[in-house]
Amino acid sequence: MAIAWVSAQDKAIVPLVGARTRNRLTEALGATQLTLTPAHLAALAKAFPPNIASGTRYAAEQMAHLDSEKPATA
């Protein structure tokens, strides 16, 4: 559904799908068979308003370990 939602946003937007296996590719291609109606899109917009999931992915302590380019700190 997420792939279909991205596709429904604008003709200039193309979802980039990562598929490491044929099964995942088949699953992702299933989005081409899904048509979201204006009612579906409105319900999704209400359920997931813009910026509902903003912020860092991990806590600051974990983020510090993600960038191997940073010098180590004590």
Coordinates of N, CA, C and O in Angstrom, one line a residue:
M1 N 0.8 -1.2 0.0 CA 0.0 0.0 0.0 C 0.9 1.3 0.0 O 0.5 2.2 -0.6
A2 N 2.0 1.2 0.7 CA 2.9 2.4 0.7 C 3.4 2.7 -0.6 O 3.5 3.9 -1.0
I3 N 3.7 1.7 -1.4 CA 4.2 2.0 -2.8 C 3.1 2.6 -3.6 O 3.3 3.5 -4.4
A4 N 1.9 2.1 -3.5 CA 0.8 2.6 -4.2 C 0.5 4.0 -3.8 O 0.1 4.9 -4.6
W5 N 0.6 4.3 -2.5 CA 0.4 5.7 -2.0 C 1.4 6.7 -2.6 O 1.0 7.7 -3.1
V6 N 2.7 6.3 -2.6 CA 3.7 7.1 -3.2 C 3.4 7.4 -4.7 O 3.4 8.5 -5.2
S7 N 3.0 6.3 -5.4 CA 2.6 6.5 -6.8 C 1.5 7.4 -7.0 O 1.4 8.1 -8.1
A8 N 0.6 7.5 -6.1 CA -0.6 8.3 -6.2 C -0.4 9.8 -5.9 O -1.3 10.6 -6.2
Q9 N 0.8 10.1 -5.4 CA 1.0 11.5 -5.0 C 1.1 12.5 -6.1 O 0.6 13.5 -6.1
D10 N 1.9 12.1 -7.1 CA 2.1 13.0 -8.3 C 2.8 12.2 -9.4 O 3.5 11.3 -9.1
K11 N 2.4 12.5 -10.6 CA 3.0 11.8 -11.7 C 4.5 12.0 -11.8 O 5.2 11.1 -12.4
A12 N 5.0 13.0 -11.2 CA 6.5 13.3 -11.3 C 7.2 12.6 -10.2 O 8.4 12.6 -10.2
I13 N 6.5 11.9 -9.3 CA 7.1 11.1 -8.2 C 7.1 9.6 -8.6 O 6.1 9.1 -8.9
V14 N 8.3 9.0 -8.5 CA 8.4 7.6 -8.8 C 8.9 6.9 -7.6 O 10.0 7.2 -7.1
P15 N 8.2 5.9 -7.1 CA 8.7 5.2 -5.9 C 10.0 4.3 -6.3 O 10.0 3.7 -7.3
L16 N 11.0 4.4 -5.4 CA 12.1 3.5 -5.6 C 12.0 2.4 -4.7 O 11.9 2.6 -3.5
V17 N 12.0 1.2 -5.2 CA 11.7 0.0 -4.4 C 13.0 -0.9 -4.4 O 13.5 -1.2 -5.4
G18 N 13.4 -1.2 -3.2 CA 14.5 -2.1 -3.1 C 13.9 -3.5 -2.9 O 13.0 -3.8 -2.1
A19 N 14.5 -4.5 -3.7 CA 14.0 -5.8 -3.6 C 15.2 -6.7 -3.7 O 15.8 -6.9 -4.8
R20 N 15.6 -7.3 -2.6 CA 16.8 -8.2 -2.6 C 16.5 -9.6 -3.1 O 17.4 -10.3 -3.5
T21 N 15.3 -10.0 -3.1 CA 14.9 -11.3 -3.6 C 13.7 -11.2 -4.6 O 13.0 -10.2 -4.6
R22 N 13.6 -12.3 -5.3 CA 12.5 -12.3 -6.3 C 11.1 -12.2 -5.6 O 10.2 -11.6 -6.1
N23 N 11.0 -12.8 -4.4 CA 9.8 -12.8 -3.7 C 9.4 -11.3 -3.3 O 8.3 -10.9 -3.3
R24 N 10.4 -10.6 -2.8 CA 10.2 -9.2 -2.4 C 9.8 -8.3 -3.7 O 9.0 -7.4 -3.6
L25 N 10.4 -8.6 -4.8 CA 10.1 -7.9 -6.0 C 8.7 -8.2 -6.4 O 7.9 -7.3 -6.8
T26 N 8.3 -9.4 -6.4 CA 6.9 -9.8 -6.7 C 5.9 -9.1 -5.8 O 4.9 -8.6 -6.2
E27 N 6.3 -9.1 -4.5 CA 5.4 -8.4 -3.5 C 5.3 -6.9 -3.8 O 4.2 -6.3 -3.8
A28 N 6.4 -6.3 -4.2 CA 6.5 -4.8 -4.5 C 5.7 -4.5 -5.8 O 4.9 -3.5 -5.8
L29 N 5.8 -5.4 -6.7 CA 5.1 -5.2 -8.0 C 3.5 -5.3 -7.8 O 2.8 -4.8 -8.6
G30 N 3.1 -5.9 -6.7 CA 1.7 -6.0 -6.4 C 1.1 -4.6 -6.3 O -0.1 -4.5 -6.5
A31 N 1.9 -3.6 -5.9 CA 1.4 -2.3 -5.8 C 0.8 -1.8 -7.1 O -0.1 -0.9 -7.1
T32 N 1.3 -2.3 -8.2 CA 0.7 -1.8 -9.5 C -0.7 -2.3 -9.7 O -1.4 -1.8 -10.6
Q33 N -1.1 -3.3 -9.0 CA -2.5 -3.8 -9.1 C -3.4 -3.1 -8.1 O -4.6 -3.4 -8.1
L34 N -2.9 -2.2 -7.3 CA -3.7 -1.6 -6.3 C -4.0 -0.1 -6.7 O -3.1 0.6 -7.0
T35 N -5.3 0.2 -6.7 CA -5.7 1.6 -7.0 C -6.3 2.2 -5.8 O -7.3 1.7 -5.3
L36 N -5.7 3.3 -5.3 CA -6.3 4.0 -4.2 C -7.2 5.0 -4.6 O -6.9 5.9 -5.5
T37 N -8.4 5.0 -4.1 CA -9.4 6.0 -4.5 C -9.2 7.3 -3.7 O -8.4 7.3 -2.7
P38 N -9.9 8.3 -4.1 CA -9.8 9.6 -3.3 C -10.2 9.4 -1.8 O -9.6 9.9 -0.9
A39 N -11.1 8.5 -1.6 CA -11.5 8.2 -0.2 C -10.4 7.5 0.5 O -10.2 7.8 1.7
H40 N -9.7 6.5 -0.1 CA -8.6 5.9 0.5 C -7.5 6.9 0.9 O -7.0 6.9 2.0
L41 N -7.2 7.7 -0.1 CA -6.1 8.7 0.1 C -6.5 9.7 1.2 O -5.6 10.1 2.0
A42 N -7.8 10.1 1.3 CA -8.2 11.0 2.4 C -8.1 10.3 3.7 O -7.6 10.9 4.7
A43 N -8.5 9.0 3.8 CA -8.4 8.3 5.1 C -6.9 8.1 5.5 O -6.6 8.3 6.7
L44 N -6.0 7.9 4.5 CA -4.6 7.7 4.9 C -4.0 9.1 5.3 O -3.2 9.1 6.3
A45 N -4.4 10.2 4.7 CA -4.0 11.5 5.1 C -4.4 11.9 6.5 O -3.7 12.5 7.2
K46 N -5.6 11.4 6.8 CA -6.1 11.7 8.2 C -5.4 10.8 9.2 O -5.1 11.3 10.3
A47 N -5.1 9.6 8.9 CA -4.5 8.7 9.8 C -3.0 9.0 10.0 O -2.4 8.8 11.0
F48 N -2.4 9.5 8.9 CA -0.9 9.8 8.9 C -0.7 11.2 8.4 O -0.2 11.5 7.3
P49 N -1.0 12.2 9.3 CA -0.8 13.6 8.8 C 0.7 13.9 8.6 O 1.5 13.3 9.1
P50 N 1.0 15.0 7.8 CA 2.4 15.4 7.5 C 3.1 15.6 8.9 O 2.5 16.1 9.8
N51 N 4.3 15.2 8.9 CA 5.2 15.3 10.0 C 4.9 14.5 11.3 O 5.4 14.7 12.3
I52 N 4.0 13.5 11.1 CA 3.6 12.7 12.2 C 4.8 11.8 12.7 O 4.9 11.5 13.9
A53 N 5.7 11.5 11.8 CA 6.8 10.7 12.1 C 8.1 11.4 11.9 O 8.9 11.0 11.1
S54 N 8.3 12.5 12.5 CA 9.5 13.3 12.3 C 10.4 13.1 13.5 O 10.1 12.5 14.5
G55 N 11.7 13.4 13.3 CA 12.7 13.2 14.3 C 13.7 12.2 13.8 O 13.7 11.7 12.7
T56 N 14.6 11.9 14.7 CA 15.7 11.0 14.4 C 15.2 9.6 14.5 O 14.1 9.3 15.2
R57 N 15.8 8.7 13.8 CA 15.4 7.3 13.8 C 15.7 6.6 15.1 O 14.9 5.8 15.6
Y58 N 16.8 7.0 15.8 CA 17.3 6.3 17.0 C 17.5 7.4 18.1 O 17.6 8.6 17.8
A59 N 17.6 6.9 19.3 CA 18.0 7.8 20.4 C 19.4 8.4 20.2 O 20.2 7.8 19.5
A60 N 19.7 9.5 20.8 CA 21.0 10.2 20.6 C 22.2 9.2 20.9 O 23.2 9.3 20.2
E61 N 22.0 8.4 21.9 CA 23.1 7.5 22.2 C 23.4 6.5 21.1 O 24.5 6.2 20.8
Q62 N 22.4 6.1 20.4 CA 22.5 5.1 19.3 C 23.0 5.9 18.1 O 23.8 5.3 17.3
M63 N 22.5 7.1 17.8 CA 22.9 7.8 16.7 C 24.4 8.1 16.7 O 25.0 8.1 15.6
A64 N 25.0 8.3 17.9 CA 26.4 8.5 18.0 C 27.2 7.4 17.4 O 28.4 7.6 17.0
H65 N 26.7 6.2 17.4 CA 27.4 5.0 16.9 C 27.2 4.8 15.4 O 27.9 3.9 14.9
L66 N 26.4 5.5 14.8 CA 26.0 5.2 13.4 C 27.0 5.8 12.4 O 27.2 5.2 11.3
D67 N 27.6 6.9 12.7 CA 28.5 7.6 11.7 C 29.9 7.2 12.0 O 30.6 7.8 12.9
S68 N 30.5 6.4 11.2 CA 31.9 5.9 11.4 C 32.9 7.0 11.0 O 34.1 6.8 11.3
E69 N 32.4 8.1 10.4 CA 33.4 9.1 10.0 C 33.6 10.1 11.2 O 34.6 10.8 11.2
K70 N 32.8 10.1 12.2 CA 33.0 11.0 13.3 C 34.2 10.5 14.2 O 34.3 9.3 14.4
P71 N 34.9 11.5 14.7 CA 36.0 11.0 15.7 C 35.4 10.5 16.9 O 34.3 11.0 17.4
A72 N 36.0 9.6 17.6 CA 35.5 9.0 18.8 C 35.6 10.1 19.9 O 36.5 10.9 20.0
T73 N 34.5 10.1 20.7 CA 34.5 11.0 21.9 C 34.4 10.2 23.2 O 34.0 9.1 23.2
A74 N 34.9 10.8 24.2 CA 35.0 10.1 25.5 C 33.7 10.3 26.3 O 32.9 11.0 26.1

